[in-house]
């Protein structure tokens, strides 16, 4: 995790353009698979939908940002730092926005570090807190994945071979990452030694040409995870509360398609099945290094729903759900981030 103090405007603009291009291609691909779907029909389906369920879907989208803010605020307060709901919501929005427009969500955490430092959080503490939050986020994803495998194994078998492969790979990636992060937190010196040995071996056999940067990165990781362990030592209740917020963050986003299905005409009437499909989708997209996992996310959704409804309704539900849970989330979070960023610039100018 880089020690970001400024937002790289050039890279930001580039990834916004790339994200818009991928989004356009994805939406066009879904439209091309449908024989009758039109923009006007989607508009009518949305506005004629059940208002109560639409409102619930919208608040679940907001919950994706809010619950991360609650988690980070919990960790900040436990570290003896002052924070408030507004700052927490900015942290959640910054992570949601920059994660959505960068590959493998790599831009989210540096953006949160930027705002934390702006609000007076020491850089080392900000990074340590985000390390802890990342571990809890990955663990919550693993737990949800295990729960859905136990309760709905038949849903997994209903996916096609490619989708099942993506879900399995995604599950393995997130599980291995969670284990590695926990080991770094609890066995930092041992893990750092293993990584240094691996880098040296790869250097000797010619796979790595310049090991110095990687060794420096390992040393930085060791320091960050050591700081994280010191911050949370003897605070199991804090970790439990933050972990619950992370779980609620995952659940809130997964619930968006559930409520969208209930909102539009001819609901499947099977919310728990829709929930299970979305849990598998959430696990699978972890291995997709594309901004917002666009394309792959839609593919898994469409494949997962094929036994629940007609193909034409699948395309409509997939697009409407993604418009609420991803595209609208990006728009809302970008507005929050822009306002927060302009305020920080104004504050600096006044000083």
mmCIF file of C-alpha atoms in Angstrom:
data_model
loop_
_atom_site.group_PDB
_atom_site.id
_atom_site.type_symbol
_atom_site.label_atom_id
_atom_site.label_comp_id
_atom_site.label_asym_id
_atom_site.label_seq_id
_atom_site.Cartn_x
_atom_site.Cartn_y
_atom_site.Cartn_z
ATOM 1 C CA UNK A 1 0.000 0.000 0.000
ATOM 2 C CA UNK A 2 1.564 3.259 -1.094
ATOM 3 C CA UNK A 3 1.911 6.175 1.277
ATOM 4 C CA UNK A 4 -0.272 8.411 -0.871
ATOM 5 C CA UNK A 5 -0.543 12.082 0.073
ATOM 6 C CA UNK A 6 -1.918 13.445 -3.183
ATOM 7 C CA UNK A 7 -4.400 12.150 -5.724
ATOM 8 C CA UNK A 8 -2.707 11.567 -9.083
ATOM 9 C CA UNK A 9 -4.995 13.572 -11.380
ATOM 10 C CA UNK A 10 -3.460 12.265 -14.617
ATOM 11 C CA UNK A 11 -3.903 8.603 -13.658
ATOM 12 C CA UNK A 12 -7.351 9.369 -12.280
ATOM 13 C CA UNK A 13 -8.503 10.834 -15.594
ATOM 14 C CA UNK A 14 -7.030 7.882 -17.512
ATOM 15 C CA UNK A 15 -8.851 5.307 -15.403
ATOM 16 C CA UNK A 16 -12.124 7.231 -15.613
ATOM 17 C CA UNK A 17 -11.889 7.058 -19.409
ATOM 18 C CA UNK A 18 -10.991 3.355 -19.351
ATOM 19 C CA UNK A 19 -13.855 2.640 -16.947
ATOM 20 C CA UNK A 20 -16.355 4.489 -19.164
ATOM 21 C CA UNK A 21 -15.170 2.534 -22.220
ATOM 22 C CA UNK A 22 -15.466 -0.827 -20.430
ATOM 23 C CA UNK A 23 -18.875 0.160 -19.039
ATOM 24 C CA UNK A 24 -20.102 1.091 -22.519
ATOM 25 C CA UNK A 25 -18.873 -2.190 -23.993
ATOM 26 C CA UNK A 26 -20.444 -4.203 -21.156
ATOM 27 C CA UNK A 27 -23.846 -2.522 -21.428
ATOM 28 C CA UNK A 28 -23.794 -2.852 -25.222
ATOM 29 C CA UNK A 29 -22.943 -6.555 -24.915
ATOM 30 C CA UNK A 30 -25.921 -7.182 -22.597
ATOM 31 C CA UNK A 31 -28.238 -5.269 -24.950
ATOM 32 C CA UNK A 32 -26.941 -7.277 -27.921
ATOM 33 C CA UNK A 33 -27.902 -10.553 -26.228
ATOM 34 C CA UNK A 34 -31.498 -9.413 -25.792
ATOM 35 C CA UNK A 35 -33.918 -9.521 -28.709
ATOM 36 C CA UNK A 36 -36.463 -7.019 -27.378
ATOM 37 C CA UNK A 37 -34.905 -4.888 -24.611
ATOM 38 C CA UNK A 38 -34.796 -1.116 -25.124
ATOM 39 C CA UNK A 39 -33.649 1.839 -23.033
ATOM 40 C CA UNK A 40 -37.239 3.095 -22.864
ATOM 41 C CA UNK A 41 -38.420 -0.255 -21.508
ATOM 42 C CA UNK A 42 -35.730 -0.255 -18.807
ATOM 43 C CA UNK A 43 -36.759 3.267 -17.872
ATOM 44 C CA UNK A 44 -40.396 2.214 -17.551
ATOM 45 C CA UNK A 45 -39.517 -0.943 -15.602
ATOM 46 C CA UNK A 46 -37.567 1.124 -13.092
ATOM 47 C CA UNK A 47 -40.075 3.923 -12.605
ATOM 48 C CA UNK A 48 -43.033 1.528 -12.514
ATOM 49 C CA UNK A 49 -41.287 -0.658 -9.952
ATOM 50 C CA UNK A 50 -42.405 -1.061 -6.339
ATOM 51 C CA UNK A 51 -41.199 2.170 -4.644
ATOM 52 C CA UNK A 52 -40.563 0.511 -1.281
ATOM 53 C CA UNK A 53 -38.183 -2.098 -2.686
ATOM 54 C CA UNK A 54 -36.494 0.486 -4.914
ATOM 55 C CA UNK A 55 -35.840 2.659 -1.851
ATOM 56 C CA UNK A 56 -34.445 -0.350 0.015
ATOM 57 C CA UNK A 57 -32.146 -1.130 -2.930
ATOM 58 C CA UNK A 58 -30.950 2.486 -2.953
ATOM 59 C CA UNK A 59 -30.231 2.500 0.784
ATOM 60 C CA UNK A 60 -28.377 -0.807 0.458
ATOM 61 C CA UNK A 61 -26.184 0.843 -2.177
ATOM 62 C CA UNK A 62 -25.491 3.692 0.258
ATOM 63 C CA UNK A 63 -24.881 1.113 2.968
ATOM 64 C CA UNK A 64 -21.945 -0.220 0.976
ATOM 65 C CA UNK A 65 -20.170 3.100 1.592
ATOM 66 C CA UNK A 66 -21.615 3.809 5.038
ATOM 67 C CA UNK A 67 -20.678 0.495 6.673
ATOM 68 C CA UNK A 68 -17.065 0.815 5.577
ATOM 69 C CA UNK A 69 -17.047 4.282 7.124
ATOM 70 C CA UNK A 70 -18.458 2.834 10.357
ATOM 71 C CA UNK A 71 -15.749 0.164 10.376
ATOM 72 C CA UNK A 72 -12.910 2.629 9.796
ATOM 73 C CA UNK A 73 -14.308 5.035 12.409
ATOM 74 C CA UNK A 74 -14.457 2.176 14.899
ATOM 75 C CA UNK A 75 -10.778 1.396 14.303
ATOM 76 C CA UNK A 76 -9.775 5.073 14.397
ATOM 77 C CA UNK A 77 -11.529 5.676 17.712
ATOM 78 C CA UNK A 78 -9.944 2.548 19.166
ATOM 79 C CA UNK A 79 -6.580 4.030 18.178
ATOM 80 C CA UNK A 80 -7.316 7.169 20.191
ATOM 81 C CA UNK A 81 -8.119 9.392 17.215
ATOM 82 C CA UNK A 82 -11.122 11.664 16.733
ATOM 83 C CA UNK A 83 -13.442 11.106 13.791
ATOM 84 C CA UNK A 84 -17.110 11.622 12.887
ATOM 85 C CA UNK A 85 -19.826 10.213 10.628
ATOM 86 C CA UNK A 86 -19.129 12.691 7.829
ATOM 87 C CA UNK A 87 -15.456 11.767 7.668
ATOM 88 C CA UNK A 88 -16.333 8.072 7.825
ATOM 89 C CA UNK A 89 -18.714 8.452 4.901
ATOM 90 C CA UNK A 90 -15.983 10.221 2.925
ATOM 91 C CA UNK A 91 -13.629 7.288 3.599
ATOM 92 C CA UNK A 92 -16.266 4.807 2.425
ATOM 93 C CA UNK A 93 -17.084 6.864 -0.673
ATOM 94 C CA UNK A 94 -13.401 7.312 -1.573
ATOM 95 C CA UNK A 95 -12.773 3.580 -1.363
ATOM 96 C CA UNK A 96 -15.941 2.763 -3.327
ATOM 97 C CA UNK A 97 -15.173 5.263 -6.093
ATOM 98 C CA UNK A 98 -11.467 4.660 -6.616
ATOM 99 C CA UNK A 99 -11.830 0.885 -6.226
ATOM 100 C CA UNK A 100 -14.491 0.946 -8.941
ATOM 101 C CA UNK A 101 -12.289 2.703 -11.505
ATOM 102 C CA UNK A 102 -8.974 0.917 -10.904
ATOM 103 C CA UNK A 103 -7.915 -2.699 -11.639
ATOM 104 C CA UNK A 104 -8.307 -5.103 -8.708
ATOM 105 C CA UNK A 105 -9.563 -2.172 -6.579
ATOM 106 C CA UNK A 106 -5.980 -0.931 -6.145
ATOM 107 C CA UNK A 107 -6.874 2.758 -6.006
ATOM 108 C CA UNK A 108 -9.292 2.654 -3.086
ATOM 109 C CA UNK A 109 -6.958 2.396 -0.125
ATOM 110 C CA UNK A 110 -4.439 5.067 -1.238
ATOM 111 C CA UNK A 111 -7.376 7.450 -1.709
ATOM 112 C CA UNK A 112 -8.610 6.703 1.812
ATOM 113 C CA UNK A 113 -5.087 7.292 3.171
ATOM 114 C CA UNK A 114 -5.107 10.702 1.446
ATOM 115 C CA UNK A 115 -8.320 11.771 3.173
ATOM 116 C CA UNK A 116 -7.297 10.292 6.529
ATOM 117 C CA UNK A 117 -4.044 12.245 6.475
ATOM 118 C CA UNK A 118 -5.988 15.358 5.450
ATOM 119 C CA UNK A 119 -8.203 14.912 8.521
ATOM 120 C CA UNK A 120 -5.180 14.651 10.794
ATOM 121 C CA UNK A 121 -4.525 10.901 10.980
ATOM 122 C CA UNK A 122 -0.785 10.016 10.973
ATOM 123 C CA UNK A 123 0.243 8.198 7.782
ATOM 124 C CA UNK A 124 1.524 5.099 9.606
ATOM 125 C CA UNK A 125 -1.685 4.830 11.630
ATOM 126 C CA UNK A 126 -3.878 5.321 8.551
ATOM 127 C CA UNK A 127 -2.087 2.533 6.692
ATOM 128 C CA UNK A 128 -2.196 0.219 9.719
ATOM 129 C CA UNK A 129 -5.943 0.759 10.117
ATOM 130 C CA UNK A 130 -6.566 0.065 6.435
ATOM 131 C CA UNK A 131 -4.496 -3.127 6.734
ATOM 132 C CA UNK A 132 -6.761 -4.307 9.546
ATOM 133 C CA UNK A 133 -9.891 -3.319 7.629
ATOM 134 C CA UNK A 134 -8.649 -5.132 4.514
ATOM 135 C CA UNK A 135 -8.127 -8.318 6.509
ATOM 136 C CA UNK A 136 -11.630 -8.087 7.997
ATOM 137 C CA UNK A 137 -13.129 -7.385 4.552
ATOM 138 C CA UNK A 138 -11.483 -10.466 3.060
ATOM 139 C CA UNK A 139 -12.443 -12.633 6.023
ATOM 140 C CA UNK A 140 -16.088 -11.509 5.739
ATOM 141 C CA UNK A 141 -16.079 -12.464 2.052
ATOM 142 C CA UNK A 142 -14.670 -15.896 2.873
ATOM 143 C CA UNK A 143 -17.314 -16.403 5.585
ATOM 144 C CA UNK A 144 -20.136 -15.457 3.193
ATOM 145 C CA UNK A 145 -18.709 -17.806 0.586
ATOM 146 C CA UNK A 146 -18.558 -20.698 3.043
ATOM 147 C CA UNK A 147 -22.107 -20.016 4.241
ATOM 148 C CA UNK A 148 -23.560 -20.032 0.736
ATOM 149 C CA UNK A 149 -21.691 -23.239 -0.139
ATOM 150 C CA UNK A 150 -23.189 -24.895 2.953
ATOM 151 C CA UNK A 151 -26.739 -23.585 2.479
ATOM 152 C CA UNK A 152 -27.042 -23.521 -1.329
ATOM 153 C CA UNK A 153 -24.575 -25.969 -2.952
ATOM 154 C CA UNK A 154 -27.083 -26.675 -5.739
ATOM 155 C CA UNK A 155 -26.864 -23.057 -6.915
ATOM 156 C CA UNK A 156 -23.146 -23.479 -7.542
ATOM 157 C CA UNK A 157 -23.828 -26.540 -9.703
ATOM 158 C CA UNK A 158 -26.352 -24.568 -11.768
ATOM 159 C CA UNK A 159 -23.596 -22.285 -13.084
ATOM 160 C CA UNK A 160 -21.860 -23.327 -16.296
ATOM 161 C CA UNK A 161 -18.301 -24.675 -16.319
ATOM 162 C CA UNK A 162 -16.620 -21.315 -16.973
ATOM 163 C CA UNK A 163 -18.595 -19.586 -14.222
ATOM 164 C CA UNK A 164 -17.842 -22.363 -11.735
ATOM 165 C CA UNK A 165 -14.145 -22.062 -12.588
ATOM 166 C CA UNK A 166 -14.225 -18.298 -12.013
ATOM 167 C CA UNK A 167 -16.033 -18.745 -8.686
ATOM 168 C CA UNK A 168 -13.599 -21.431 -7.478
ATOM 169 C CA UNK A 169 -10.555 -19.380 -8.504
ATOM 170 C CA UNK A 170 -12.053 -16.280 -6.882
ATOM 171 C CA UNK A 171 -12.742 -18.215 -3.704
ATOM 172 C CA UNK A 172 -9.195 -19.589 -3.596
ATOM 173 C CA UNK A 173 -7.700 -16.150 -4.250
ATOM 174 C CA UNK A 174 -9.680 -14.435 -1.495
ATOM 175 C CA UNK A 175 -9.046 -17.292 0.978
ATOM 176 C CA UNK A 176 -5.297 -17.367 0.310
ATOM 177 C CA UNK A 177 -5.156 -13.581 0.543
ATOM 178 C CA UNK A 178 -7.014 -13.580 3.862
ATOM 179 C CA UNK A 179 -4.679 -16.252 5.276
ATOM 180 C CA UNK A 180 -1.583 -14.428 4.023
ATOM 181 C CA UNK A 181 -2.735 -11.126 5.516
ATOM 182 C CA UNK A 182 -3.472 -12.740 8.884
ATOM 183 C CA UNK A 183 -0.063 -14.414 8.878
ATOM 184 C CA UNK A 184 1.570 -11.087 8.067
ATOM 185 C CA UNK A 185 -0.294 -9.556 10.978
ATOM 186 C CA UNK A 186 0.481 -12.298 13.525
ATOM 187 C CA UNK A 187 3.732 -13.730 12.138
ATOM 188 C CA UNK A 188 5.185 -10.679 10.417
ATOM 189 C CA UNK A 189 8.883 -11.465 10.817
ATOM 190 C CA UNK A 190 8.456 -15.081 9.716
ATOM 191 C CA UNK A 191 6.364 -14.161 6.664
ATOM 192 C CA UNK A 192 8.756 -11.357 5.720
ATOM 193 C CA UNK A 193 11.646 -13.814 5.905
ATOM 194 C CA UNK A 194 9.810 -16.256 3.652
ATOM 195 C CA UNK A 195 9.069 -13.502 1.107
ATOM 196 C CA UNK A 196 12.701 -12.288 1.139
ATOM 197 C CA UNK A 197 13.906 -15.839 0.577
ATOM 198 C CA UNK A 198 11.472 -16.249 -2.325
ATOM 199 C CA UNK A 199 12.651 -12.998 -3.919
ATOM 200 C CA UNK A 200 16.304 -14.043 -3.599
ATOM 201 C CA UNK A 201 15.577 -17.449 -5.179
ATOM 202 C CA UNK A 202 13.723 -15.832 -8.096
ATOM 203 C CA UNK A 203 16.611 -13.382 -8.523
ATOM 204 C CA UNK A 204 19.198 -16.173 -8.632
ATOM 205 C CA UNK A 205 17.314 -18.133 -11.293
ATOM 206 C CA UNK A 206 16.867 -15.001 -13.391
ATOM 207 C CA UNK A 207 13.117 -14.431 -13.084
ATOM 208 C CA UNK A 208 13.604 -11.166 -11.132
ATOM 209 C CA UNK A 209 16.179 -8.709 -12.466
ATOM 210 C CA UNK A 210 16.102 -6.046 -9.751
ATOM 211 C CA UNK A 211 15.180 -7.423 -6.306
ATOM 212 C CA UNK A 212 15.926 -4.236 -4.336
ATOM 213 C CA UNK A 213 12.518 -2.607 -4.869
ATOM 214 C CA UNK A 214 10.701 -5.788 -3.913
ATOM 215 C CA UNK A 215 12.851 -6.182 -0.779
ATOM 216 C CA UNK A 216 12.091 -2.573 0.173
ATOM 217 C CA UNK A 217 8.403 -3.253 -0.370
ATOM 218 C CA UNK A 218 8.580 -6.311 1.896
ATOM 219 C CA UNK A 219 10.283 -4.235 4.598
ATOM 220 C CA UNK A 220 7.554 -1.584 4.283
ATOM 221 C CA UNK A 221 4.848 -4.260 4.539
ATOM 222 C CA UNK A 222 6.513 -5.687 7.644
ATOM 223 C CA UNK A 223 6.479 -2.238 9.262
ATOM 224 C CA UNK A 224 2.841 -1.583 8.293
ATOM 225 C CA UNK A 225 1.603 -4.926 9.593
ATOM 226 C CA UNK A 226 3.670 -4.579 12.741
ATOM 227 C CA UNK A 227 2.029 -1.216 13.403
ATOM 228 C CA UNK A 228 -1.389 -2.738 12.720
ATOM 229 C CA UNK A 229 -0.751 -5.519 15.228
ATOM 230 C CA UNK A 230 0.356 -2.998 17.881
ATOM 231 C CA UNK A 231 -2.733 -0.851 17.344
ATOM 232 C CA UNK A 232 -5.204 -3.723 17.801
ATOM 233 C CA UNK A 233 -3.347 -5.711 20.455
ATOM 234 C CA UNK A 234 -5.727 -6.597 23.264
ATOM 235 C CA UNK A 235 -8.789 -5.179 21.487
ATOM 236 C CA UNK A 236 -10.821 -8.208 20.351
ATOM 237 C CA UNK A 237 -14.164 -6.424 20.817
ATOM 238 C CA UNK A 238 -13.069 -3.641 18.455
ATOM 239 C CA UNK A 239 -12.090 -6.196 15.830
ATOM 240 C CA UNK A 240 -15.417 -7.989 16.278
ATOM 241 C CA UNK A 241 -17.428 -4.777 15.804
ATOM 242 C CA UNK A 242 -15.382 -3.756 12.778
ATOM 243 C CA UNK A 243 -15.731 -7.255 11.365
ATOM 244 C CA UNK A 244 -19.520 -7.049 11.719
ATOM 245 C CA UNK A 245 -19.527 -3.731 9.859
ATOM 246 C CA UNK A 246 -17.479 -5.331 7.084
ATOM 247 C CA UNK A 247 -19.933 -8.208 6.895
ATOM 248 C CA UNK A 248 -22.835 -5.742 6.699
ATOM 249 C CA UNK A 249 -20.994 -3.893 3.929
ATOM 250 C CA UNK A 250 -20.812 -7.069 1.857
ATOM 251 C CA UNK A 251 -24.404 -7.996 2.635
ATOM 252 C CA UNK A 252 -25.769 -4.553 1.738
ATOM 253 C CA UNK A 253 -24.352 -4.703 -1.797
ATOM 254 C CA UNK A 254 -25.503 -8.289 -2.319
ATOM 255 C CA UNK A 255 -29.035 -7.274 -1.283
ATOM 256 C CA UNK A 256 -29.371 -4.702 -4.090
ATOM 257 C CA UNK A 257 -30.268 -7.294 -6.794
ATOM 258 C CA UNK A 258 -32.566 -9.058 -4.312
ATOM 259 C CA UNK A 259 -34.630 -5.904 -3.806
ATOM 260 C CA UNK A 260 -34.463 -5.004 -7.502
ATOM 261 C CA UNK A 261 -35.915 -8.419 -8.360
ATOM 262 C CA UNK A 262 -38.721 -7.791 -5.873
ATOM 263 C CA UNK A 263 -39.274 -4.277 -7.222
ATOM 264 C CA UNK A 264 -39.785 -4.929 -10.926
ATOM 265 C CA UNK A 265 -42.735 -6.733 -12.522
ATOM 266 C CA UNK A 266 -42.940 -10.547 -12.372
ATOM 267 C CA UNK A 267 -40.639 -11.064 -9.405
ATOM 268 C CA UNK A 268 -39.202 -14.554 -9.058
ATOM 269 C CA UNK A 269 -40.545 -14.741 -5.511
ATOM 270 C CA UNK A 270 -37.300 -16.482 -4.518
ATOM 271 C CA UNK A 271 -35.238 -13.834 -2.706
ATOM 272 C CA UNK A 272 -33.015 -16.366 -0.930
ATOM 273 C CA UNK A 273 -32.068 -17.972 -4.244
ATOM 274 C CA UNK A 274 -31.256 -14.582 -5.768
ATOM 275 C CA UNK A 275 -29.223 -13.859 -2.625
ATOM 276 C CA UNK A 276 -27.284 -17.119 -3.047
ATOM 277 C CA UNK A 277 -26.507 -16.379 -6.702
ATOM 278 C CA UNK A 278 -25.177 -12.946 -5.736
ATOM 279 C CA UNK A 279 -22.997 -14.429 -2.988
ATOM 280 C CA UNK A 280 -21.341 -16.719 -5.536
ATOM 281 C CA UNK A 281 -20.923 -13.778 -7.909
ATOM 282 C CA UNK A 282 -19.323 -11.701 -5.133
ATOM 283 C CA UNK A 283 -16.810 -14.496 -4.468
ATOM 284 C CA UNK A 284 -16.016 -15.086 -8.131
ATOM 285 C CA UNK A 285 -15.233 -11.497 -9.142
ATOM 286 C CA UNK A 286 -12.327 -11.336 -6.696
ATOM 287 C CA UNK A 287 -10.021 -12.856 -9.321
ATOM 288 C CA UNK A 288 -10.978 -10.380 -12.088
ATOM 289 C CA UNK A 289 -8.392 -7.553 -12.498
ATOM 290 C CA UNK A 290 -10.820 -5.230 -14.324
ATOM 291 C CA UNK A 291 -12.226 -1.979 -12.853
ATOM 292 C CA UNK A 292 -15.417 -2.925 -11.040
ATOM 293 C CA UNK A 293 -15.066 -6.463 -12.481
ATOM 294 C CA UNK A 294 -17.240 -5.124 -15.301
ATOM 295 C CA UNK A 295 -18.185 -7.737 -17.855
ATOM 296 C CA UNK A 296 -17.282 -10.650 -15.574
ATOM 297 C CA UNK A 297 -19.746 -9.553 -12.893
ATOM 298 C CA UNK A 298 -22.533 -9.225 -15.473
ATOM 299 C CA UNK A 299 -21.620 -12.574 -17.051
ATOM 300 C CA UNK A 300 -21.810 -14.408 -13.724
ATOM 301 C CA UNK A 301 -25.106 -12.726 -12.825
ATOM 302 C CA UNK A 302 -26.728 -13.620 -16.149
ATOM 303 C CA UNK A 303 -25.498 -17.210 -15.964
ATOM 304 C CA UNK A 304 -26.583 -17.593 -12.334
ATOM 305 C CA UNK A 305 -30.119 -16.418 -13.028
ATOM 306 C CA UNK A 306 -30.811 -18.595 -16.064
ATOM 307 C CA UNK A 307 -32.718 -21.228 -14.037
ATOM 308 C CA UNK A 308 -34.763 -18.604 -12.174
ATOM 309 C CA UNK A 309 -36.331 -16.614 -14.996
ATOM 310 C CA UNK A 310 -36.546 -16.165 -18.749
ATOM 311 C CA UNK A 311 -33.422 -14.916 -20.574
ATOM 312 C CA UNK A 312 -35.115 -11.600 -21.426
ATOM 313 C CA UNK A 313 -35.919 -10.903 -17.781
ATOM 314 C CA UNK A 314 -32.411 -11.922 -16.765
ATOM 315 C CA UNK A 315 -30.895 -9.207 -18.973
ATOM 316 C CA UNK A 316 -33.243 -6.585 -17.577
ATOM 317 C CA UNK A 317 -32.635 -7.513 -13.958
ATOM 318 C CA UNK A 318 -28.871 -7.690 -14.480
ATOM 319 C CA UNK A 319 -28.705 -4.216 -16.024
ATOM 320 C CA UNK A 320 -31.055 -2.574 -13.527
ATOM 321 C CA UNK A 321 -29.229 -4.165 -10.587
ATOM 322 C CA UNK A 322 -25.814 -3.081 -11.838
ATOM 323 C CA UNK A 323 -27.096 0.423 -12.554
ATOM 324 C CA UNK A 324 -28.107 0.704 -8.913
ATOM 325 C CA UNK A 325 -25.296 -1.194 -7.188
ATOM 326 C CA UNK A 326 -22.372 -0.080 -9.381
ATOM 327 C CA UNK A 327 -23.024 2.769 -11.812
ATOM 328 C CA UNK A 328 -25.156 4.859 -9.442
ATOM 329 C CA UNK A 329 -22.753 4.020 -6.611
ATOM 330 C CA UNK A 330 -19.863 5.371 -8.696
ATOM 331 C CA UNK A 331 -21.791 8.565 -9.446
ATOM 332 C CA UNK A 332 -22.837 9.171 -5.822
ATOM 333 C CA UNK A 333 -19.404 8.326 -4.403
ATOM 334 C CA UNK A 334 -17.648 10.523 -7.008
ATOM 335 C CA UNK A 335 -19.797 13.506 -5.976
ATOM 336 C CA UNK A 336 -19.000 12.918 -2.289
ATOM 337 C CA UNK A 337 -15.278 12.565 -3.065
ATOM 338 C CA UNK A 338 -15.251 15.685 -5.242
ATOM 339 C CA UNK A 339 -16.934 17.793 -2.542
ATOM 340 C CA UNK A 340 -14.567 16.441 0.131
ATOM 341 C CA UNK A 341 -11.529 17.038 -2.106
ATOM 342 C CA UNK A 342 -12.561 20.622 -2.905
ATOM 343 C CA UNK A 343 -13.025 21.279 0.806
ATOM 344 C CA UNK A 344 -9.524 19.995 1.573
ATOM 345 C CA UNK A 345 -8.068 22.227 -1.154
ATOM 346 C CA UNK A 346 -10.009 25.213 0.197
ATOM 347 C CA UNK A 347 -8.784 24.474 3.715
ATOM 348 C CA UNK A 348 -5.177 24.311 2.503
ATOM 349 C CA UNK A 349 -5.528 27.595 0.616
ATOM 350 C CA UNK A 350 -6.904 29.332 3.702
ATOM 351 C CA UNK A 351 -3.967 28.119 5.766
#
